Amino acid sequence: FTFYPRRAQDTLSSSLCHLVYPTHLLANFFPFEKLESMESIGVLMMCPMSSYLENELQKRFNPVRFWNFPVFLETHRNSIRAVVGNASTGADAELIDGLPKLEIISSFSVGIDKIDLGKCKEKGIRVTNTPDVLTEDVADLAIGLILALLRRLCECDRYVRSRKWEYGDFQLATKFSGKSVGILGLGRIGTAIAKRAEAFSCPVSYYSRRVKPDLGYKYYPTVVELAQNSDILVVACPLTDETRHIVNRHVMDALGAKGVLINIGRGPHVDEQELVNALTEGRLGGAALDVFEQEPHVPEELFPLENVVLLPHVGSSTVETENAMADLVVANLEAHFAGKSLLTPVV
Amino acid sequence: MDFASSSLFTADFAYENELDLSSLITPSTFIPFQEPNPSIPTIHCAGAENDGRQRIRETTTTDEIITNEDVEPKNKKAKRREIERHRRQEVTSLFGNLRYILPSQYIKGKRSSSDHVQEAVNYIKDLEKKIKEISLKRDRIKRSLSHSSSTGECSIRSLESSYCSCDGDTHINVKVRTCLVGIEIVASCCFRQESCLSSILQLLVQEQCLDVVSCISSRLHPRFIHTIVCESKSMAEESPLVLVHRPPTMKYMDEPLTRYYRILTTHTSSDPLPVFLSRHASSVRAVVSIGRFKIDADFLSRLPSLQLIVCTSVGTDHVDLPECNRRGIAVTNAGGAYSEDVADYAVGLLISFLRRIPAADRYVRSGKWARCGEFQLGIKLSGKRIGILGLGSIGSLIAKRLEPFGCIISYNSTRQKQSIPYLYYPDVVSLAANNDVIVLCCALNDQTRHIVNREVMEALGKKGIIINVGRGGLIDEKEMVKCLVEGVIGGAGLDAFEKEPGVPVELFGLDNVVLSPHCAIATPGSFDNVVELALANLKAFFSNQPLISPVRLN
């Protein structure tokens, strides 16, 4: 498992929580597994996600923080009935096998590539995610990335702060309005991006597993064709075995030295080594990346480049959206343990 | 000339009469003669006989020959006679046409057809000469415009590398000397290199201040020597003089303007500006203003003939508009040329601020993501209330772009527009009080100077955001810096400042601002648009048509 470093502001509150509610100690002394009230249900949190989520879980269940005490997993394995994962840490086969009483995995994200779905289906474990609440934020960020990349907003900010403006004007950037936008994967997020791009008078085209005729955008049957006919390629599809490295050398060559790549999907969608080579050699016009293959490690060759924008996976990182996602995770867990139907099930 | 492209003249014929026809002869074209039998395609061949007359022989195709093999010789003779007669008829009609094609000075006094043919040759030679003269003119102009070396050999030197397969010297020698009337160009080139003289003349054609007086070509085997005498004359008085008032770095208008006008730039002379204007610019009727140089009453008073000021920016706050109104000077601006780019930039500034894109980019590049963990949370854009101050072309494009993000748009403008679906607020304070973001994209004038003051910022509130893509003077900058530092407003995205390029140093250390060096318009497309618009305005002015993008002066 990747041992995810936590946010600075979470440290103090989490540690205090443990001092006040030593639930892991209680579980050892009072192994009342037949207790039906939800306060005793063990919910394994894989990594620090949101202090709001932690508080909500604390109010209702018995959260076990994996990053604090991984060694206590042995003692808790029989009390953990739910796992809450996120985009970077999910539940793989090893973890699922190690938790015999696991009933539900609720993911604090919409992408569930880090969860072993086959194993879940086999064992009858339910899986939920958080669609729709984060669609707008991710689409907003995609457009923001396109503007920041094409109009060089990050560089402009650096230029003024380093006082270089006093010596000369900034260089020309590239216009966004009217450029052709190609969307890889026209799902909820892809459609939202298309709607926003249309307001900038951009012709929108897409590649998808199935044609969607009622949306009115141009369809291309292969990714390479989509890249050839687009100035901006946005990756907005889920990560599966078929879409792994879907943006490879051929696609990047088709996109060309005047094309840019925007990745708000998952890091493994793009062949990262190939991307670094294409950018440093000038074969690709630019890239704006929110996700990487080995987060939080970003290839250092990208740091000095001017035609890239690098973000630390902030696709849905706004206060309002994280709260909405946390509410959805908690609601799914409550629904499951109360015997009601799940709100956003995947499996 | 269609005639010259006919197959009557072969290479030998041309050479004997010293004609350079290699570029004119296109072997694939034929004069569509009247054919005796349209179903039988005929081949025309021409040959030159020793006395200069041409001979046309018509032969039928091989098919015809094969099928007619067993025809008796008597039929063949009759056929040949028929063809001869037909040929003679066509040649007569052709020569008859010559009389009508050639200009009268060549035909005068000449009756016989061979004379006509000779005159046709002379005519072609004269035309060629004229072409070469004109191209030499153009050479000269090109050279003088690019301030190349005085002998002009550099532009002709490219001919030296052209391949020539004969024994004579392959390179071209060019010497340019001044002479009584102007300049004399002596070019010596290999006799096979037909393009030499035409290239020189081609270059001279572009030269507007040179007239080719004579072009004499003589042949000293194996070389040709061309002597071209050009007379220099002063530039045509017909292109108007336009004054360009710009900083030294913004050169993008110079080349397009020189295509149609003579330009005078204010920064090139060492005289102070008032002296320069009084001395050189008294007849100037139009000024092109680039950048933010002031055009005030003093400037205007030194240009008594001024009738038009063309601005390449949308904002005209650097021009003394009431003074222009008083003097009857029209002012044009960049109209809608920049609107899309500025609107894109405003939306970009807003999203970059809310989602902290520049700060997050810095966070990753400094390696902090791997060391310190998650970056701080941003703010959601969807559902925010956006107040647009000034719903002009830029403001309405911003509104159009923000609608699909789920934003609620309202505006304040000098006049309420009836057809707009957005909510109208009668003053800035109420606009700020009821919105989360205010976007400034109105013109800067006396009414709007410091329109965003402390009162407005306090009404905007702790979570309020200012996006400024207008002019720095719209905001009380000192107060704004205080409000940002104290947390009276949430943050700002600023493209313009009061004293550019000076930015208040307190802003450099703040996290809740996104700063930008006034580059909302800086894309190549928008510069092309504004060049086109400025030229269109100038053209309209000088031909007394209505201006394309005039500014209201009162």
PDB file of C-alpha atoms in Angstrom, chain B residues 187-376:
ATOM      1  CA  ALA B 187      25.236  43.041 -65.432  1.00  0.00           C
ATOM      2  CA  SER B 188      27.257  40.497 -67.323  1.00  0.00           C
ATOM      3  CA  CYS B 189      25.978  36.967 -67.463  1.00  0.00           C
ATOM      4  CA  CYS B 190      26.350  33.797 -69.417  1.00  0.00           C
ATOM      5  CA  PHE B 191      24.402  33.760 -72.628  1.00  0.00           C
ATOM      6  CA  ARG B 192      22.343  30.749 -71.704  1.00  0.00           C
ATOM      7  CA  GLN B 193      21.177  32.296 -68.471  1.00  0.00           C
ATOM      8  CA  GLU B 194      18.043  33.927 -69.704  1.00  0.00           C
ATOM      9  CA  SER B 195      16.744  34.671 -66.269  1.00  0.00           C
ATOM     10  CA  CYS B 196      19.478  37.144 -65.340  1.00  0.00           C
ATOM     11  CA  LEU B 197      18.086  40.247 -66.953  1.00  0.00           C
ATOM     12  CA  SER B 198      14.501  39.441 -66.094  1.00  0.00           C
ATOM     13  CA  SER B 199      15.384  38.897 -62.429  1.00  0.00           C
ATOM     14  CA  ILE B 200      17.178  42.207 -62.224  1.00  0.00           C
ATOM     15  CA  LEU B 201      14.283  43.965 -63.876  1.00  0.00           C
ATOM     16  CA  GLN B 202      11.871  42.143 -61.577  1.00  0.00           C
ATOM     17  CA  LEU B 203      13.654  43.523 -58.548  1.00  0.00           C
ATOM     18  CA  LEU B 204      13.713  47.007 -59.997  1.00  0.00           C
ATOM     19  CA  VAL B 205       9.998  46.933 -60.576  1.00  0.00           C
ATOM     20  CA  GLN B 206       9.403  46.887 -56.851  1.00  0.00           C
ATOM     21  CA  GLU B 207      11.451  50.000 -56.418  1.00  0.00           C
ATOM     22  CA  GLN B 208       9.039  52.848 -56.366  1.00  0.00           C
ATOM     23  CA  CYS B 209      11.563  55.629 -56.614  1.00  0.00           C
ATOM     24  CA  LEU B 210      13.424  54.387 -59.707  1.00  0.00           C
ATOM     25  CA  ASP B 211      12.317  54.579 -63.311  1.00  0.00           C
ATOM     26  CA  VAL B 212      14.186  52.477 -65.856  1.00  0.00           C
ATOM     27  CA  VAL B 213      15.192  54.777 -68.695  1.00  0.00           C
ATOM     28  CA  SER B 214      17.017  52.366 -70.927  1.00  0.00           C
ATOM     29  CA  CYS B 215      18.085  48.776 -71.038  1.00  0.00           C
ATOM     30  CA  ILE B 216      20.677  47.793 -73.603  1.00  0.00           C
ATOM     31  CA  SER B 217      21.753  44.239 -74.046  1.00  0.00           C
ATOM     32  CA  SER B 218      24.757  43.365 -76.116  1.00  0.00           C
ATOM     33  CA  ARG B 219      26.328  40.028 -76.724  1.00  0.00           C
ATOM     34  CA  LEU B 220      29.986  39.360 -76.500  1.00  0.00           C
ATOM     35  CA  HIS B 221      30.246  35.661 -77.034  1.00  0.00           C
ATOM     36  CA  PRO B 222      29.804  33.771 -74.740  1.00  0.00           C
ATOM     37  CA  ARG B 223      28.293  36.391 -72.449  1.00  0.00           C
ATOM     38  CA  PHE B 224      25.505  38.932 -72.490  1.00  0.00           C
ATOM     39  CA  ILE B 225      26.093  42.353 -71.073  1.00  0.00           C
ATOM     40  CA  HIS B 226      23.038  44.258 -69.931  1.00  0.00           C
ATOM     41  CA  THR B 227      23.318  47.931 -69.155  1.00  0.00           C
ATOM     42  CA  ILE B 228      20.357  49.373 -67.347  1.00  0.00           C
ATOM     43  CA  VAL B 229      20.089  53.062 -66.612  1.00  0.00           C
ATOM     44  CA  CYS B 230      17.561  54.061 -63.979  1.00  0.00           C
ATOM     45  CA  GLU B 231      16.418  57.507 -63.141  1.00  0.00           C
ATOM     46  CA  SER B 232      15.751  58.262 -59.515  1.00  0.00           C
ATOM     47  CA  LYS B 233      12.726  60.294 -58.752  1.00  0.00           C
ATOM     48  CA  SER B 234      11.163  61.431 -55.523  1.00  0.00           C
ATOM     49  CA  MET B 235       8.549  59.238 -53.922  1.00  0.00           C
ATOM     50  CA  ALA B 236       5.061  59.620 -55.221  1.00  0.00           C
ATOM     51  CA  GLU B 237       3.189  62.347 -53.518  1.00  0.00           C
ATOM     52  CA  GLU B 238       0.008  60.394 -53.540  1.00  0.00           C
ATOM     53  CA  SER B 239       0.448  58.206 -50.458  1.00  0.00           C
ATOM     54  CA  PRO B 240      -0.609  60.140 -47.375  1.00  0.00           C
ATOM     55  CA  LEU B 241       1.593  60.794 -44.385  1.00  0.00           C
ATOM     56  CA  VAL B 242       0.613  59.062 -41.161  1.00  0.00           C
ATOM     57  CA  LEU B 243       2.216  59.763 -37.798  1.00  0.00           C
ATOM     58  CA  VAL B 244       2.839  56.695 -35.635  1.00  0.00           C
ATOM     59  CA  HIS B 245       3.068  57.459 -31.923  1.00  0.00           C
ATOM     60  CA  ARG B 246       4.395  54.328 -30.272  1.00  0.00           C
ATOM     61  CA  PRO B 247       6.992  52.921 -27.919  1.00  0.00           C
ATOM     62  CA  PRO B 248      10.099  51.571 -29.659  1.00  0.00           C
ATOM     63  CA  THR B 249       9.237  47.912 -29.006  1.00  0.00           C
ATOM     64  CA  MET B 250       5.788  47.741 -30.572  1.00  0.00           C
ATOM     65  CA  LYS B 251       6.641  47.493 -34.238  1.00  0.00           C
ATOM     66  CA  TYR B 252       3.826  45.340 -35.537  1.00  0.00           C
ATOM     67  CA  MET B 253       1.970  48.139 -37.318  1.00  0.00           C
ATOM     68  CA  ASP B 254       4.939  49.564 -39.241  1.00  0.00           C
ATOM     69  CA  GLU B 255       5.069  47.089 -42.104  1.00  0.00           C
ATOM     70  CA  PRO B 256       1.333  46.988 -42.839  1.00  0.00           C
ATOM     71  CA  LEU B 257       1.184  50.781 -42.753  1.00  0.00           C
ATOM     72  CA  THR B 258       4.078  51.279 -45.158  1.00  0.00           C
ATOM     73  CA  ARG B 259       2.249  49.245 -47.750  1.00  0.00           C
ATOM     74  CA  TYR B 260      -0.224  52.070 -48.200  1.00  0.00           C
ATOM     75  CA  TYR B 261       1.110  55.162 -46.450  1.00  0.00           C
ATOM     76  CA  ARG B 262       4.277  57.030 -45.635  1.00  0.00           C
ATOM     77  CA  ILE B 263       4.902  56.837 -41.932  1.00  0.00           C
ATOM     78  CA  LEU B 264       6.629  59.125 -39.501  1.00  0.00           C
ATOM     79  CA  THR B 265       7.558  57.693 -36.107  1.00  0.00           C
ATOM     80  CA  THR B 266       7.909  59.875 -33.061  1.00  0.00           C
ATOM     81  CA  HIS B 267      10.493  57.876 -31.130  1.00  0.00           C
ATOM     82  CA  THR B 268      13.208  57.819 -33.807  1.00  0.00           C
ATOM     83  CA  SER B 269      14.226  61.454 -33.677  1.00  0.00           C
ATOM     84  CA  SER B 270      16.463  62.942 -31.033  1.00  0.00           C
ATOM     85  CA  ASP B 271      14.405  66.122 -30.825  1.00  0.00           C
ATOM     86  CA  PRO B 272      11.974  66.429 -27.969  1.00  0.00           C
ATOM     87  CA  LEU B 273       8.465  65.569 -29.006  1.00  0.00           C
ATOM     88  CA  PRO B 274       6.972  69.070 -29.330  1.00  0.00           C
ATOM     89  CA  VAL B 275       9.895  70.239 -31.485  1.00  0.00           C
ATOM     90  CA  PHE B 276       9.679  67.149 -33.660  1.00  0.00           C
ATOM     91  CA  LEU B 277       5.981  67.588 -34.203  1.00  0.00           C
ATOM     92  CA  SER B 278       6.193  71.248 -35.061  1.00  0.00           C
ATOM     93  CA  ARG B 279       9.017  70.634 -37.464  1.00  0.00           C
ATOM     94  CA  HIS B 280       7.875  67.576 -39.343  1.00  0.00           C
ATOM     95  CA  ALA B 281       4.256  66.892 -38.716  1.00  0.00           C
ATOM     96  CA  SER B 282       2.380  70.014 -39.654  1.00  0.00           C
ATOM     97  CA  SER B 283       0.697  68.347 -42.623  1.00  0.00           C
ATOM     98  CA  VAL B 284      -0.229  65.120 -40.841  1.00  0.00           C
ATOM     99  CA  ARG B 285      -3.919  64.305 -41.014  1.00  0.00           C
ATOM    100  CA  ALA B 286      -3.933  60.992 -39.172  1.00  0.00           C
ATOM    101  CA  VAL B 287      -2.150  59.608 -36.127  1.00  0.00           C
ATOM    102  CA  VAL B 288      -1.892  55.927 -35.177  1.00  0.00           C
ATOM    103  CA  SER B 289      -1.538  55.564 -31.428  1.00  0.00           C
ATOM    104  CA  ILE B 290      -0.033  52.284 -30.161  1.00  0.00           C
ATOM    105  CA  GLY B 291       0.680  51.542 -26.541  1.00  0.00           C
ATOM    106  CA  ARG B 292      -0.272  53.839 -23.726  1.00  0.00           C
ATOM    107  CA  PHE B 293       1.483  57.063 -24.718  1.00  0.00           C
ATOM    108  CA  LYS B 294      -0.581  60.047 -23.807  1.00  0.00           C
ATOM    109  CA  ILE B 295      -2.206  62.197 -26.458  1.00  0.00           C
ATOM    110  CA  ASP B 296      -3.060  65.388 -24.646  1.00  0.00           C
ATOM    111  CA  ALA B 297      -4.049  68.933 -25.569  1.00  0.00           C
ATOM    112  CA  ASP B 298      -0.424  69.988 -26.038  1.00  0.00           C
ATOM    113  CA  PHE B 299       0.195  67.175 -28.513  1.00  0.00           C
ATOM    114  CA  LEU B 300      -2.953  68.000 -30.408  1.00  0.00           C
ATOM    115  CA  SER B 301      -2.089  71.684 -30.577  1.00  0.00           C
ATOM    116  CA  ARG B 302       1.083  70.927 -32.529  1.00  0.00           C
ATOM    117  CA  LEU B 303      -0.756  69.035 -35.251  1.00  0.00           C
ATOM    118  CA  PRO B 304      -2.918  71.650 -36.924  1.00  0.00           C
ATOM    119  CA  SER B 305      -4.055  69.412 -39.792  1.00  0.00           C
ATOM    120  CA  LEU B 306      -4.974  66.449 -37.609  1.00  0.00           C
ATOM    121  CA  GLN B 307      -8.387  64.948 -38.258  1.00  0.00           C
ATOM    122  CA  LEU B 308      -8.166  61.325 -37.119  1.00  0.00           C
ATOM    123  CA  ILE B 309      -6.630  59.360 -34.253  1.00  0.00           C
ATOM    124  CA  VAL B 310      -6.555  55.579 -34.695  1.00  0.00           C
ATOM    125  CA  CYS B 311      -6.009  53.710 -31.433  1.00  0.00           C
ATOM    126  CA  THR B 312      -4.939  50.081 -31.409  1.00  0.00           C
ATOM    127  CA  SER B 313      -6.384  49.545 -27.967  1.00  0.00           C
ATOM    128  CA  VAL B 314      -9.987  49.374 -26.904  1.00  0.00           C
ATOM    129  CA  GLY B 315      -9.433  51.810 -24.080  1.00  0.00           C
ATOM    130  CA  THR B 316      -9.105  55.451 -25.130  1.00  0.00           C
ATOM    131  CA  ASP B 317      -8.384  56.914 -21.696  1.00  0.00           C
ATOM    132  CA  HIS B 318      -4.917  58.033 -22.819  1.00  0.00           C
ATOM    133  CA  VAL B 319      -6.491  60.351 -25.413  1.00  0.00           C
ATOM    134  CA  ASP B 320      -7.930  63.705 -24.340  1.00  0.00           C
ATOM    135  CA  LEU B 321     -11.380  63.044 -25.761  1.00  0.00           C
ATOM    136  CA  PRO B 322     -13.070  66.356 -24.901  1.00  0.00           C
ATOM    137  CA  GLU B 323     -10.212  68.209 -26.597  1.00  0.00           C
ATOM    138  CA  CYS B 324     -10.628  66.015 -29.685  1.00  0.00           C
ATOM    139  CA  ASN B 325     -14.301  66.752 -29.677  1.00  0.00           C
ATOM    140  CA  ARG B 326     -13.590  70.475 -29.498  1.00  0.00           C
ATOM    141  CA  ARG B 327     -11.161  70.332 -32.389  1.00  0.00           C
ATOM    142  CA  GLY B 328     -13.352  68.085 -34.521  1.00  0.00           C
ATOM    143  CA  ILE B 329     -10.908  65.173 -34.484  1.00  0.00           C
ATOM    144  CA  ALA B 330     -12.405  61.702 -34.906  1.00  0.00           C
ATOM    145  CA  VAL B 331     -11.099  58.858 -32.754  1.00  0.00           C
ATOM    146  CA  THR B 332     -11.343  55.143 -33.493  1.00  0.00           C
ATOM    147  CA  ASN B 333     -10.438  52.220 -31.261  1.00  0.00           C
ATOM    148  CA  ALA B 334      -9.975  48.495 -31.632  1.00  0.00           C
ATOM    149  CA  GLY B 335     -13.693  47.777 -31.521  1.00  0.00           C
ATOM    150  CA  GLY B 336     -14.383  44.107 -31.020  1.00  0.00           C
ATOM    151  CA  ALA B 337     -11.007  42.873 -32.260  1.00  0.00           C
ATOM    152  CA  TYR B 338      -9.813  41.872 -28.808  1.00  0.00           C
ATOM    153  CA  SER B 339     -13.071  40.982 -27.139  1.00  0.00           C
ATOM    154  CA  GLU B 340     -12.844  37.189 -27.330  1.00  0.00           C
ATOM    155  CA  ASP B 341      -9.305  37.077 -26.026  1.00  0.00           C
ATOM    156  CA  VAL B 342     -10.042  39.393 -23.126  1.00  0.00           C
ATOM    157  CA  ALA B 343     -13.174  37.451 -22.232  1.00  0.00           C
ATOM    158  CA  ASP B 344     -11.228  34.165 -22.287  1.00  0.00           C
ATOM    159  CA  TYR B 345      -8.568  35.716 -20.111  1.00  0.00           C
ATOM    160  CA  ALA B 346     -11.093  37.025 -17.588  1.00  0.00           C
ATOM    161  CA  VAL B 347     -12.628  33.538 -17.217  1.00  0.00           C
ATOM    162  CA  GLY B 348      -9.128  32.088 -16.988  1.00  0.00           C
ATOM    163  CA  LEU B 349      -8.190  34.508 -14.205  1.00  0.00           C
ATOM    164  CA  LEU B 350     -11.353  33.649 -12.314  1.00  0.00           C
ATOM    165  CA  ILE B 351     -10.895  29.871 -12.483  1.00  0.00           C
ATOM    166  CA  SER B 352      -7.183  30.184 -11.750  1.00  0.00           C
ATOM    167  CA  PHE B 353      -7.955  32.174  -8.666  1.00  0.00           C
ATOM    168  CA  LEU B 354     -10.741  29.969  -7.339  1.00  0.00           C
ATOM    169  CA  ARG B 355      -8.936  26.683  -7.957  1.00  0.00           C
ATOM    170  CA  ARG B 356      -5.543  28.172  -7.039  1.00  0.00           C
ATOM    171  CA  ILE B 357      -3.936  26.961 -10.256  1.00  0.00           C
ATOM    172  CA  PRO B 358      -0.759  29.115 -10.238  1.00  0.00           C
ATOM    173  CA  ALA B 359      -0.159  28.392  -6.555  1.00  0.00           C
ATOM    174  CA  ALA B 360      -0.732  24.656  -7.062  1.00  0.00           C
ATOM    175  CA  ASP B 361       1.626  24.644 -10.038  1.00  0.00           C
ATOM    176  CA  ARG B 362       4.298  26.297  -7.889  1.00  0.00           C
ATOM    177  CA  TYR B 363       3.585  23.725  -5.158  1.00  0.00           C
ATOM    178  CA  VAL B 364       4.274  20.798  -7.472  1.00  0.00           C
ATOM    179  CA  ARG B 365       7.332  22.342  -9.135  1.00  0.00           C
ATOM    180  CA  SER B 366       8.969  23.051  -5.789  1.00  0.00           C
ATOM    181  CA  GLY B 367       8.663  19.378  -4.852  1.00  0.00           C
ATOM    182  CA  LYS B 368       6.348  20.075  -1.935  1.00  0.00           C
ATOM    183  CA  TRP B 369       3.665  17.651  -3.062  1.00  0.00           C
ATOM    184  CA  ALA B 370       5.908  14.679  -2.401  1.00  0.00           C
ATOM    185  CA  ARG B 371       7.184  16.101   0.885  1.00  0.00           C
ATOM    186  CA  CYS B 372       4.336  17.988   2.504  1.00  0.00           C
ATOM    187  CA  GLY B 373       1.186  16.273   1.362  1.00  0.00           C
ATOM    188  CA  GLU B 374      -2.037  17.559  -0.081  1.00  0.00           C
ATOM    189  CA  PHE B 375      -2.437  21.078  -1.381  1.00  0.00           C
ATOM    190  CA  GLN B 376      -5.097  23.285   0.202  1.00  0.00           C
TER     191      GLN B 376
END
